[in-house]
CSV table of C-alpha atoms in Angstrom, one decimal:
chain,number,residue,atom,x,y,z
A,278,MET,CA,-0.1,-0.4,-0.4
A,279,ARG,CA,1.6,3.4,-1.2
A,280,ILE,CA,0.0,5.9,1.3
A,281,THR,CA,0.6,10.2,0.5
A,282,ALA,CA,2.7,11.9,3.4
A,283,ALA,CA,-0.2,14.0,3.6
A,284,ALA,CA,-2.0,11.2,3.9
A,285,ALA,CA,0.0,9.8,6.6
A,286,LEU,CA,0.6,13.1,8.8
A,287,THR,CA,-3.4,12.8,9.3
A,288,ALA,CA,-3.8,8.9,10.0
A,289,LEU,CA,-0.7,10.3,12.6
A,290,THR,CA,-2.2,13.1,13.6
A,291,ALA,CA,-5.6,11.7,13.9
A,292,ALA,CA,-4.6,9.0,15.9
A,293,ALA,CA,-2.4,11.8,18.4
A,294,LEU,CA,-6.1,13.1,18.5
A,295,SER,CA,-7.2,10.0,20.6
A,296,VAL,CA,-4.2,10.3,23.0
A,297,ALA,CA,-5.7,13.5,24.1
A,298,ALA,CA,-9.3,13.5,23.8
A,299,LEU,CA,-8.1,10.1,26.2
A,300,ALA,CA,-5.8,12.6,28.2
A,301,ALA,CA,-8.6,14.9,28.4
A,302,ALA,CA,-11.3,13.1,30.0
A,303,GLY,CA,-9.8,11.7,31.9
A,304,ALA,CA,-8.3,14.5,33.4
A,305,ALA,CA,-11.7,16.3,33.0
A,306,GLY,CA,-13.8,13.7,35.7
A,307,ALA,CA,-15.2,12.1,32.2
A,308,ALA,CA,-16.6,8.7,32.1
A,309,PRO,CA,-13.7,6.9,30.5
A,310,THR,CA,-14.2,5.6,27.4
A,311,ALA,CA,-14.0,1.7,26.3
A,312,GLU,CA,-10.8,2.1,24.8
A,313,ALA,CA,-9.0,4.9,27.8
A,314,ALA,CA,-10.0,1.4,30.1
A,315,VAL,CA,-7.2,-0.3,28.3
A,316,ALA,CA,-5.0,2.4,27.4
A,317,ALA,CA,-4.8,3.0,31.8
A,318,GLN,CA,-4.6,-1.1,32.7
A,319,PRO,CA,-1.3,-2.2,33.3
A,320,LEU,CA,0.5,-4.4,30.9
A,321,GLN,CA,-0.1,-7.8,31.5
A,322,ARG,CA,2.7,-10.3,29.6
A,323,SER,CA,1.6,-13.3,28.3
A,324,ALA,CA,3.7,-16.2,29.8
A,325,ALA,CA,3.8,-17.8,26.4
A,326,GLY,CA,6.1,-17.2,24.9
A,327,MET,CA,7.1,-19.2,21.5
A,328,HIS,CA,9.2,-22.2,19.5
A,329,THR,CA,11.6,-21.5,18.6
A,330,PHE,CA,14.3,-23.0,15.5
A,331,GLU,CA,18.6,-20.8,16.0
A,332,SER,CA,21.4,-21.8,14.7
A,333,LEU,CA,19.9,-23.6,11.8
A,334,ALA,CA,21.4,-25.7,9.8
A,335,LEU,CA,21.0,-27.4,6.4
A,336,SER,CA,22.9,-31.4,5.6
A,337,PRO,CA,24.6,-30.6,2.2
A,338,ASP,CA,22.5,-32.9,1.0
A,339,GLY,CA,19.0,-30.8,1.3
A,340,ALA,CA,18.0,-34.4,3.5
A,341,ARG,CA,17.8,-33.3,7.2
A,342,ILE,CA,18.1,-30.2,8.9
A,343,ALA,CA,19.8,-29.7,13.1
A,344,SER,CA,18.9,-26.5,14.9
A,345,VAL,CA,18.6,-25.1,18.9
A,346,GLU,CA,15.2,-25.7,19.5
A,347,ILE,CA,14.0,-23.7,22.3
A,348,GLU,CA,10.4,-22.7,24.3
A,349,ARG,CA,11.5,-19.0,24.7
A,350,SER,CA,9.2,-16.4,27.7
A,351,PHE,CA,8.1,-12.7,25.5
A,352,ASP,CA,8.9,-12.4,30.1
A,353,SER,CA,12.7,-13.7,29.6
A,354,PRO,CA,15.0,-11.9,27.2
A,355,ALA,CA,18.1,-14.4,29.0
A,356,ALA,CA,19.5,-17.3,26.0
A,357,LEU,CA,17.6,-20.4,28.0
A,358,HIS,CA,18.5,-24.0,27.7
A,359,GLY,CA,17.0,-26.1,24.4
A,360,PRO,CA,18.1,-28.9,22.2
A,361,ILE,CA,19.6,-30.1,19.3
A,362,VAL,CA,17.7,-31.8,17.4
A,363,VAL,CA,17.6,-32.7,13.7
A,364,ARG,CA,15.0,-33.1,11.7
A,365,SER,CA,13.8,-34.2,8.3
A,366,THR,CA,13.9,-31.9,5.6
A,367,ALA,CA,11.3,-33.0,3.6
A,368,ASP,CA,8.5,-34.2,7.0
A,369,ALA,CA,10.1,-32.2,10.1
A,370,HIS,CA,10.3,-35.9,11.3
A,371,VAL,CA,12.9,-36.1,14.3
A,372,LEU,CA,15.6,-37.4,13.5
A,373,GLU,CA,18.1,-36.7,16.5
A,374,ARG,CA,17.7,-35.1,19.4
A,375,LEU,CA,21.7,-34.7,20.8
A,376,ASP,CA,21.6,-32.8,24.7
A,377,PRO,CA,24.7,-33.6,26.1
A,378,CYS,CA,25.1,-31.1,28.5
A,379,ALA,CA,22.1,-29.9,31.0
A,380,LEU,CA,23.0,-26.3,31.9
A,381,CYS,CA,24.6,-25.6,27.9
A,382,ARG,CA,23.8,-22.9,25.2
A,383,TYR,CA,23.5,-25.2,22.3
A,384,ALA,CA,25.6,-22.8,19.1
A,385,GLY,CA,27.5,-22.6,16.4
A,386,LEU,CA,25.6,-25.8,14.5
A,387,THR,CA,28.0,-27.3,10.7
A,388,TRP,CA,27.9,-29.7,9.2
A,389,SER,CA,30.7,-31.8,7.7
A,390,PRO,CA,31.2,-31.2,4.1
A,391,ASP,CA,30.0,-35.3,3.3
A,392,GLY,CA,27.1,-34.6,5.7
A,393,ARG,CA,28.1,-36.7,8.4
A,394,GLU,CA,28.6,-35.2,10.8
A,395,LEU,CA,27.8,-32.9,12.7
A,396,ALA,CA,29.7,-29.9,15.2
A,397,PHE,CA,28.4,-27.5,17.3
A,398,ILE,CA,29.3,-25.5,20.3
A,399,GLY,CA,28.2,-26.2,24.1
A,400,SER,CA,29.2,-23.1,25.8
A,401,ASP,CA,28.3,-24.7,30.4
A,402,PRO,CA,28.2,-20.5,31.7
A,403,VAL,CA,28.6,-22.0,35.4
A,404,LYS,CA,32.0,-23.7,34.6
A,405,GLY,CA,32.5,-21.1,32.2
A,406,GLU,CA,33.6,-23.6,29.5
A,407,ALA,CA,33.7,-23.6,25.7
A,408,GLN,CA,33.1,-27.4,24.3
A,409,LEU,CA,33.9,-28.0,20.6
A,410,ALA,CA,31.4,-31.1,19.8
A,411,LEU,CA,30.9,-33.7,16.9
A,412,ALA,CA,28.0,-35.5,16.5
A,413,ARG,CA,28.2,-38.7,14.7
A,414,GLY,CA,24.4,-39.4,14.6
A,415,THR,CA,23.5,-40.0,18.4
A,416,GLN,CA,28.0,-40.8,19.1
A,417,LEU,CA,29.5,-37.8,20.9
A,418,THR,CA,32.6,-36.0,20.9
A,419,VAL,CA,34.1,-34.0,22.4
A,420,LEU,CA,36.4,-32.1,20.8
A,421,ALA,CA,39.1,-29.3,22.2
A,422,ARG,CA,37.5,-27.2,25.2
A,423,ILE,CA,38.4,-23.8,26.1
A,424,GLN,CA,38.3,-22.4,29.5
A,425,GLY,CA,36.6,-19.1,27.9
A,426,VAL,CA,34.1,-18.3,24.9
A,427,ALA,CA,34.1,-20.6,21.2
A,428,GLU,CA,32.2,-20.1,18.3
A,429,SER,CA,31.7,-20.0,14.8
A,430,PRO,CA,32.7,-23.6,14.2
A,431,ARG,CA,33.4,-24.7,9.6
A,432,PHE,CA,35.3,-27.4,8.6
A,433,SER,CA,38.2,-26.5,7.0
A,434,PRO,CA,37.3,-27.8,3.1
A,435,ASP,CA,38.5,-31.1,3.1
A,436,GLY,CA,36.4,-31.6,5.9
A,437,ARG,CA,39.5,-33.0,8.5
A,438,GLU,CA,40.2,-30.4,10.3
A,439,LEU,CA,37.8,-27.4,12.8
A,440,ALA,CA,38.7,-24.5,12.9
A,441,ILE,CA,35.9,-21.6,15.9
A,442,LEU,CA,37.6,-18.1,16.8
A,443,ALA,CA,37.9,-18.6,20.5
A,444,THR,CA,39.2,-16.4,23.6
A,445,VAL,CA,40.8,-18.0,26.3
A,446,ALA,CA,40.3,-16.7,30.0
A,447,ALA,CA,37.7,-14.2,28.4
A,448,LYS,CA,37.2,-11.4,30.8
A,449,LYS,CA,32.7,-11.6,29.4
A,450,ARG,CA,31.5,-13.0,26.7
A,451,THR,CA,31.4,-11.8,23.1
A,452,GLY,CA,29.8,-8.4,22.5
A,453,ALA,CA,30.2,-5.4,23.7
A,454,LEU,CA,26.9,-4.7,25.2
A,455,GLU,CA,28.0,-7.9,27.8
A,456,ALA,CA,28.7,-7.3,31.0
A,457,GLY,CA,32.1,-8.5,32.2
A,458,ALA,CA,34.7,-9.4,34.4
A,459,PRO,CA,35.0,-5.8,36.7
A,460,PRO,CA,38.4,-3.9,35.3
A,461,SER,CA,41.9,-4.4,38.4
A,462,GLY,CA,45.8,-2.3,37.4
A,463,GLU,CA,46.0,-0.5,34.3
A,464,ILE,CA,43.5,0.6,32.8
A,465,GLY,CA,42.8,0.2,28.9
A,466,VAL,CA,46.3,-2.5,29.1
A,467,GLU,CA,45.0,-5.7,28.4
A,468,PHE,CA,42.2,-7.5,25.8
A,469,ASP,CA,40.5,-9.7,25.5
A,470,GLU,CA,41.9,-12.1,22.1
A,471,GLN,CA,39.7,-13.7,19.9
A,472,ARG,CA,42.1,-15.8,17.9
A,473,ILE,CA,41.1,-18.7,14.9
A,474,ALA,CA,42.1,-22.2,16.6
A,475,ILE,CA,42.2,-25.2,14.6
A,476,VAL,CA,42.0,-29.4,15.9
A,477,PRO,CA,42.1,-31.9,14.6
A,478,GLU,CA,38.0,-33.6,12.4
A,479,ARG,CA,39.6,-37.1,14.9
A,480,GLY,CA,40.4,-33.9,18.5
A,481,GLY,CA,43.8,-33.4,19.4
A,482,GLU,CA,45.6,-30.7,20.1
A,483,LEU,CA,44.3,-26.8,19.6
A,484,HIS,CA,46.3,-24.6,17.5
A,485,PHE,CA,46.2,-20.9,16.9
A,486,VAL,CA,46.8,-19.4,14.1
A,487,SER,CA,45.5,-16.0,14.3
A,488,PRO,CA,48.6,-13.7,16.1
A,489,ALA,CA,48.3,-13.2,20.1
A,490,GLU,CA,47.3,-8.7,20.4
A,491,THR,CA,44.4,-9.7,17.0
A,492,TYR,CA,40.7,-9.7,17.5
A,493,VAL,CA,39.3,-11.0,14.9
A,494,TYR,CA,35.9,-11.0,14.5
A,495,GLU,CA,34.5,-13.1,10.9
A,496,TYR,CA,36.1,-15.6,9.3
A,497,ASP,CA,36.9,-17.7,5.9
A,498,TRP,CA,38.0,-20.9,4.9
A,499,MET,CA,40.6,-20.4,1.8
A,500,PRO,CA,39.6,-23.3,-0.4
A,501,ASP,CA,43.1,-24.7,-0.2
A,502,GLY,CA,42.9,-25.1,3.3
A,503,ARG,CA,46.0,-23.3,4.3
A,504,GLY,CA,45.0,-20.5,5.5
A,505,PHE,CA,42.2,-18.1,6.2
A,506,VAL,CA,40.8,-14.7,5.7
A,507,GLY,CA,39.1,-12.8,8.1
A,508,THR,CA,38.2,-9.2,9.8
A,509,ALA,CA,40.6,-8.5,12.4
A,510,ALA,CA,41.0,-5.0,14.2
A,511,LYS,CA,44.4,-4.5,17.5
A,512,GLY,CA,43.7,-4.2,20.8
A,513,ASP,CA,40.4,-3.6,21.9
A,514,GLY,CA,37.8,-6.2,20.6
A,515,ASP,CA,34.6,-4.4,21.8
A,516,ALA,CA,35.9,-0.5,20.4
A,517,ASN,CA,37.2,-1.6,17.0
A,518,TRP,CA,35.3,-3.2,15.1
A,519,TRP,CA,33.9,0.5,13.4
A,520,ILE,CA,37.9,0.3,11.7
A,521,ALA,CA,38.5,-3.6,11.1
A,522,GLU,CA,40.5,-4.1,8.1
A,523,LEU,CA,40.5,-7.6,5.6
A,524,ASP,CA,43.2,-10.3,6.8
A,525,ALA,CA,45.1,-12.9,5.7
A,526,PHE,CA,46.8,-15.6,8.1
A,527,ASP,CA,48.1,-18.5,7.4
A,528,ILE,CA,48.5,-21.6,9.1
A,529,GLY,CA,51.6,-21.7,10.0
A,530,GLY,CA,51.6,-18.3,12.0
A,531,GLY,CA,52.2,-16.2,10.0
A,532,SER,CA,49.8,-12.6,8.7
A,533,ARG,CA,49.7,-10.1,6.5
A,534,ARG,CA,46.5,-7.4,5.4
A,535,ILE,CA,44.3,-7.9,2.3
A,536,ALA,CA,42.5,-4.3,2.4
A,537,SER,CA,41.3,-1.8,4.7
A,538,PHE,CA,38.3,-0.4,3.8
A,539,GLU,CA,36.5,3.7,4.8
A,540,LEU,CA,32.9,1.8,7.0
A,541,GLN,CA,32.3,-0.9,8.4
A,542,MET,CA,33.2,-4.6,6.6
A,543,SER,CA,30.9,-7.9,6.8
A,544,VAL,CA,30.6,-11.8,6.8
A,545,PRO,CA,34.1,-12.0,4.3
A,546,ARG,CA,33.8,-14.8,1.7
A,547,VAL,CA,36.7,-16.2,-0.6
A,548,ALA,CA,35.9,-17.6,-3.7
A,549,PRO,CA,36.0,-21.3,-4.6
A,550,ASP,CA,39.3,-19.9,-7.3
A,551,GLY,CA,41.6,-18.9,-4.1
A,552,ARG,CA,42.1,-15.3,-5.9
A,553,THR,CA,39.1,-12.9,-4.8
A,554,VAL,CA,37.6,-11.9,-1.9
A,555,ARG,CA,34.0,-10.8,-1.0
A,556,PHE,CA,32.3,-9.4,2.0
A,557,ILE,CA,29.3,-7.2,2.5
A,558,GLY,CA,30.6,-3.4,2.9
A,559,GLY,CA,28.2,-0.2,4.4
A,560,LEU,CA,27.4,2.2,7.1
A,561,MET,CA,27.3,-1.0,9.5
A,562,SER,CA,26.4,1.0,13.8
A,563,ASP,CA,27.4,-2.1,16.0
A,564,PHE,CA,29.2,-5.4,14.7
A,565,GLY,CA,25.8,-7.5,13.9
A,566,ALA,CA,23.3,-4.8,12.5
A,567,VAL,CA,24.9,-6.7,9.1
A,568,GLY,CA,23.4,-4.1,5.4
A,569,GLY,CA,25.9,-2.5,2.7
A,570,GLU,CA,27.2,-4.0,-0.9
A,571,ILE,CA,28.8,-6.8,-1.9
A,572,TYR,CA,32.2,-5.6,-2.2
A,573,GLU,CA,35.4,-7.0,-4.0
A,574,VAL,CA,38.6,-7.5,-3.9
A,575,PRO,CA,41.7,-9.9,-5.3
A,576,ILE,CA,43.4,-11.7,-1.9
A,577,ALA,CA,47.3,-10.6,-2.8
A,578,GLY,CA,45.5,-6.8,-1.9
A,579,GLY,CA,44.0,-3.7,-3.4
A,580,THR,CA,41.2,-1.7,-3.1
A,581,PRO,CA,38.2,-3.1,-2.9
A,582,VAL,CA,35.2,-2.4,-5.7
A,583,SER,CA,31.6,-2.4,-5.1
A,584,LEU,CA,30.1,-4.9,-7.6
A,585,THR,CA,26.2,-3.9,-6.6
A,586,PRO,CA,26.1,-0.1,-6.7
A,587,GLY,CA,22.9,1.9,-6.2
A,588,PHE,CA,21.3,-1.4,-5.2
A,589,ARG,CA,18.1,-0.8,-3.8
A,590,GLY,CA,18.2,-3.4,-0.5
A,591,SER,CA,20.7,-3.8,1.7
A,592,PHE,CA,22.7,-7.3,1.3
A,593,THR,CA,22.6,-9.9,4.5
A,594,SER,CA,24.6,-12.9,3.5
A,595,LEU,CA,26.9,-13.6,1.5
A,596,THR,CA,27.6,-18.3,0.5
A,597,TRP,CA,30.0,-19.5,-3.0
A,598,ARG,CA,27.8,-22.8,-3.9
A,599,GLY,CA,30.5,-24.1,-6.1
A,600,SER,CA,31.0,-21.5,-8.7
A,601,ARG,CA,27.2,-19.6,-7.9
A,602,PHE,CA,27.6,-16.7,-6.1
A,603,LEU,CA,24.6,-15.7,-3.6
A,604,ALA,CA,23.4,-13.7,-1.5
A,605,THR,CA,20.3,-12.6,1.1
A,606,ALA,CA,19.0,-9.0,2.2
A,607,ILE,CA,16.6,-7.2,2.3
A,608,VAL,CA,14.8,-4.9,-0.5
A,609,VAL,CA,12.5,-2.1,1.2
A,610,ASP,CA,10.1,-4.5,3.4
A,611,HIS,CA,10.8,-8.1,1.4
A,612,ALA,CA,13.7,-10.4,3.4
A,613,THR,CA,15.3,-12.0,-0.4
A,614,LEU,CA,17.6,-14.6,-1.4
A,615,LEU,CA,19.3,-13.3,-4.5
A,616,ALA,CA,21.9,-14.6,-7.5
A,617,LEU,CA,24.4,-12.5,-8.6
A,618,ARG,CA,25.5,-13.7,-12.6
A,619,ASP,CA,28.1,-13.6,-13.5
A,620,ASP,CA,28.0,-10.7,-16.0
A,621,ALA,CA,29.6,-6.7,-16.3
A,622,GLY,CA,27.2,-6.0,-14.2
A,623,HIS,CA,27.2,-8.6,-11.7
A,624,THR,CA,23.2,-8.6,-11.6
A,625,PRO,CA,20.8,-9.6,-8.5
A,626,GLN,CA,18.5,-12.2,-9.5
A,627,PRO,CA,15.5,-12.9,-7.0
A,628,LEU,CA,15.0,-16.3,-6.8
A,629,TRP,CA,13.0,-15.5,-3.2
A,630,SER,CA,11.3,-13.2,-1.7
A,631,ALA,CA,7.9,-12.4,1.3
A,632,PRO,CA,7.7,-9.7,3.7
A,633,VAL,CA,8.6,-11.6,7.0
A,634,THR,CA,12.0,-12.3,8.9
A,635,ALA,CA,13.6,-14.8,8.1
A,636,ARG,CA,17.2,-16.6,10.5
A,637,ALA,CA,19.3,-19.5,9.8
A,638,GLY,CA,22.1,-20.4,11.6
A,639,ASP,CA,23.8,-17.8,14.4
A,640,ALA,CA,23.7,-15.0,12.7
A,641,ASP,CA,21.0,-12.7,13.6
A,642,THR,CA,20.3,-9.9,10.6
A,643,GLY,CA,16.9,-10.7,10.4
A,644,VAL,CA,17.4,-12.6,7.2
A,645,GLU,CA,19.7,-15.6,7.0
A,646,VAL,CA,19.0,-18.5,5.1
A,647,ALA,CA,20.8,-22.4,5.1
A,648,LEU,CA,21.4,-23.7,1.0
A,649,SER,CA,22.2,-27.4,0.7
A,650,ALA,CA,26.2,-27.6,-1.3
A,651,ASP,CA,24.7,-27.1,-4.6
A,652,GLY,CA,22.5,-24.3,-4.6
A,653,ARG,CA,18.9,-26.4,-5.0
A,654,ILE,CA,17.7,-26.8,-1.6
A,655,LEU,CA,16.9,-23.5,0.4
A,656,ALA,CA,15.2,-23.8,5.1
A,657,THR,CA,15.2,-20.8,7.1
A,658,ALA,CA,13.9,-19.9,10.5
A,659,VAL,CA,11.0,-17.3,8.9
A,660,GLU,CA,7.9,-15.4,11.2
A,661,ASP,CA,5.7,-12.0,10.9
A,662,PHE,CA,4.0,-9.9,12.6
A,663,SER,CA,1.1,-12.3,13.3
A,664,HIS,CA,2.9,-16.1,13.6
A,665,GLY,CA,5.3,-17.4,15.2
A,666,PRO,CA,8.9,-19.0,13.8
A,667,GLU,CA,8.4,-22.3,11.6
A,668,VAL,CA,10.8,-24.2,9.1
A,669,LEU,CA,10.2,-23.2,6.2
A,670,ALA,CA,12.2,-25.2,3.6
A,671,GLY,CA,11.8,-27.0,-0.2
A,672,PRO,CA,13.0,-25.8,-3.1
A,673,ILE,CA,14.1,-22.2,-3.2
A,674,ALA,CA,12.2,-21.1,-6.1
A,675,ARG,CA,8.9,-22.6,-3.7
A,676,PRO,CA,10.2,-23.8,-0.1
A,677,ARG,CA,6.9,-24.8,2.0
A,678,ALA,CA,7.0,-24.3,6.1
A,679,ILE,CA,7.0,-28.0,7.2
A,680,THR,CA,7.0,-27.6,11.1
A,681,HIS,CA,4.1,-26.0,12.8
A,682,GLU,CA,6.2,-25.4,16.3
A,683,ASN,CA,3.3,-22.3,16.9
A,684,VAL,CA,-0.2,-23.0,14.8
A,685,SER,CA,-2.1,-22.4,18.2
A,686,ARG,CA,-0.3,-18.8,19.0
A,687,THR,CA,-1.0,-16.8,15.1
A,688,VAL,CA,-2.9,-13.7,16.4
A,689,THR,CA,-5.1,-12.0,14.0
A,690,LEU,CA,-3.7,-8.8,13.6
A,691,GLU,CA,-4.7,-5.5,10.6
A,692,VAL,CA,-0.5,-5.2,9.1
A,693,GLN,CA,0.4,-3.0,6.3
A,694,SER,CA,3.0,-2.0,4.7
A,695,LEU,CA,3.0,1.2,3.8
A,696,HIS,CA,5.3,3.7,1.8
A,697,TRP,CA,5.2,7.6,2.1
A,698,ARG,CA,7.5,10.6,0.5
A,699,ASN,CA,9.4,12.7,1.7
A,700,ASP,CA,12.7,15.3,1.3
A,701,GLY,CA,12.8,13.1,-2.3
A,702,LEU,CA,13.5,10.0,-0.4
A,703,ASP,CA,10.9,7.0,-0.3
A,704,VAL,CA,10.0,6.0,3.3
A,705,GLN,CA,8.6,2.6,3.7
A,706,GLY,CA,6.9,1.6,8.0
A,707,TRP,CA,4.7,-0.6,9.1
A,708,LEU,CA,1.7,-0.1,10.3
A,709,ILE,CA,-0.2,-2.9,13.3
A,710,ALA,CA,-4.2,-2.3,14.3
A,711,PRO,CA,-6.2,-4.5,15.9
A,712,ALA,CA,-7.8,-6.7,13.5
A,713,ALA,CA,-12.0,-4.9,14.3
A,714,GLY,CA,-11.8,-2.4,12.5
A,715,GLY,CA,-8.9,-1.3,11.2
A,716,ALA,CA,-6.1,1.0,11.3
A,717,ALA,CA,-9.5,3.5,9.8
A,718,ARG,CA,-10.3,3.7,13.5
A,719,PRO,CA,-8.9,5.9,15.9
A,720,TYR,CA,-7.0,3.8,17.9
A,721,PRO,CA,-4.3,5.1,20.9
A,722,LEU,CA,-0.6,5.6,18.8
A,723,ILE,CA,2.9,3.4,20.1
A,724,VAL,CA,5.7,5.3,17.8
A,725,HIS,CA,8.6,3.1,18.1
A,726,VAL,CA,11.5,4.0,16.2
A,727,HIS,CA,14.3,1.1,15.9
A,728,GLY,CA,18.2,1.1,16.7
A,729,GLY,CA,21.2,1.5,15.4
A,730,PRO,CA,20.4,4.1,13.1
A,731,SER,CA,21.5,1.2,11.1
A,732,ALA,CA,18.9,-1.5,11.5
A,733,ALA,CA,15.6,-2.0,9.8
A,734,VAL,CA,11.9,-3.4,11.9
A,735,LEU,CA,11.0,-6.3,10.2
A,736,PRO,CA,7.9,-8.6,10.8
A,737,ILE,CA,8.4,-10.4,14.4
A,738,PHE,CA,6.4,-12.4,16.2
A,739,GLY,CA,8.6,-11.6,19.6
A,740,THR,CA,10.5,-9.0,20.9
A,741,ASP,CA,14.1,-8.0,19.5
A,742,TYR,CA,17.4,-5.4,21.3
A,743,SER,CA,14.6,-3.0,20.4
A,744,LEU,CA,10.9,-3.1,20.3
A,745,TYR,CA,11.0,-5.1,24.3
A,746,THR,CA,7.6,-6.4,24.4
A,747,SER,CA,5.8,-7.4,21.1
A,748,ALA,CA,4.5,-6.0,18.7
A,749,HIS,CA,0.5,-8.1,19.3
A,750,GLU,CA,1.1,-8.1,22.7
A,751,TRP,CA,0.8,-3.9,22.6
A,752,VAL,CA,-2.5,-4.3,20.1
A,753,ALA,CA,-4.1,-6.8,22.4
A,754,ARG,CA,-4.7,-3.9,24.9
A,755,GLY,CA,-5.6,-1.8,22.6
A,756,TYR,CA,-2.8,0.4,20.8
A,757,ALA,CA,-1.7,0.6,17.5
A,758,LEU,CA,1.7,0.7,16.8
A,759,LEU,CA,3.7,3.0,14.2
A,760,LEU,CA,7.4,0.4,13.4
A,761,PRO,CA,9.1,3.5,10.9
A,762,ASN,CA,12.5,2.5,8.6
A,763,PRO,CA,12.9,6.8,7.7
A,764,ARG,CA,16.7,7.5,6.7
A,765,GLY,CA,19.3,5.6,8.5
A,766,SER,CA,17.6,2.4,8.1
A,767,PHE,CA,18.5,-0.7,5.9
A,768,GLY,CA,16.8,-1.9,2.9
A,769,GLN,CA,16.8,0.4,0.6
A,770,GLY,CA,20.2,1.2,-0.7
A,771,GLU,CA,23.3,1.9,1.1
A,772,ALA,CA,22.5,5.6,-0.1
A,773,PHE,CA,19.2,6.0,1.9
A,774,THR,CA,21.6,4.8,5.0
A,775,ARG,CA,23.8,6.9,5.2
A,776,ALA,CA,21.3,10.0,4.4
A,777,ASN,CA,21.4,10.7,8.2
A,778,ILE,CA,25.1,10.8,9.0
A,779,LYS,CA,25.7,14.1,10.6
A,780,ASP,CA,21.7,15.2,10.7
A,781,PHE,CA,20.6,12.8,13.9
A,782,GLY,CA,17.0,13.5,14.8
A,783,GLY,CA,16.8,16.5,11.3
A,784,GLY,CA,15.2,14.1,8.2
A,785,ASP,CA,15.1,10.6,10.1
A,786,PHE,CA,12.4,12.6,12.4
A,787,ARG,CA,11.0,13.8,9.5
A,788,ASP,CA,10.1,10.7,7.5
A,789,ILE,CA,7.7,9.6,11.0
A,790,LEU,CA,6.5,12.8,11.9
């Protein structure tokens, strides 16, 4: 639905006036209206939450899906325990259930190249220990134990070794917003060091590859298995991601710079021939909030060049499947999977798109899918404002829902994706209201602006870093919600994301009001 700026302003003004009228009626001692009575009641959080499918991974042959399945409450954002469940892609039949550690949080699920083994990380918060484990069916082997933090396990191309990002004696979990041990001694001297480490697939001693005093954020194997490419920075990992470089690390411990970049880099992926690296580059507010254009640089070093200048969307993940290069993106109000054609313009070709949030792996970009080795089968966990997460799987052009764990929790809402223009820019946002009466009826309005600002509101059933109360819970109390994606957001190209530089509270505020 497209509306003019004037119509949007009229609708928002009417909603705002309804709030003012309710307040005035209360102040005058008038009998409260039904809407006023509802709005005045404290919000009662739902004890029931939703069933989630986290760290989702698809086997190379596309026949099995592994994920950490958790019954997550809306009342607690804390990480909860749940088992690793392996299901059939055909009908979601449970094939295996793995839960070797009663207190651990599982993550980093990844299949071996031949699909016979599933690696994962189990983190025990009581022991302060991370385990790299390998499952062959229901047979489990612990390959390595790290006193600290570990994440992102990746098999070598030949499947004989596993790499991880490990932080020994970590003072906190990975992430700038995680609570840490109180600093002591000389401040600014000792920092956590997240390093690439490898271990044989049959177990053995952990061998660190990347140098000390260097914090590695993300990495990818070289096709020959003799080294890695990663984004990295010296010093405090929490403070320096914004200026990270693209580096190469060889198995023997050597390292060199491939490229520096004026903005931020995420998701480095080495081409199958080992000659170039592609990554997502752009203005990003925080590590993990990924969006930008696709850049390429020679592995020998050089200046990164955008392959997708002017793309009207924000890329969120990248992967090679043989010689085929695929990417996911936020395209205005849709999660989209695209293939980059091997032509002069690297034209993005849409393969699948839907107005949903799609999650796979450990990324939390809001748009991520898992693919089979040949790139023909897709799997992802999707949700929207009315429906809780379900696993979508099948051929990439026509995947279907194979699970039905949250069907009983479906809620009926009036949801509109609004589009308007302001200052010559196209702006998008979500308007959510009770289904009875829809958006045409005046309701007290909550305008919720996402953080970042390099981020985007996508349709979610639960809560996220910004929306601490789910949309349907507010609507159940009689409110309408406007969730705008003003300039500075992802989803409409890099120029749109950069449009609020040195203008916070200026143009972005005008986009909303």
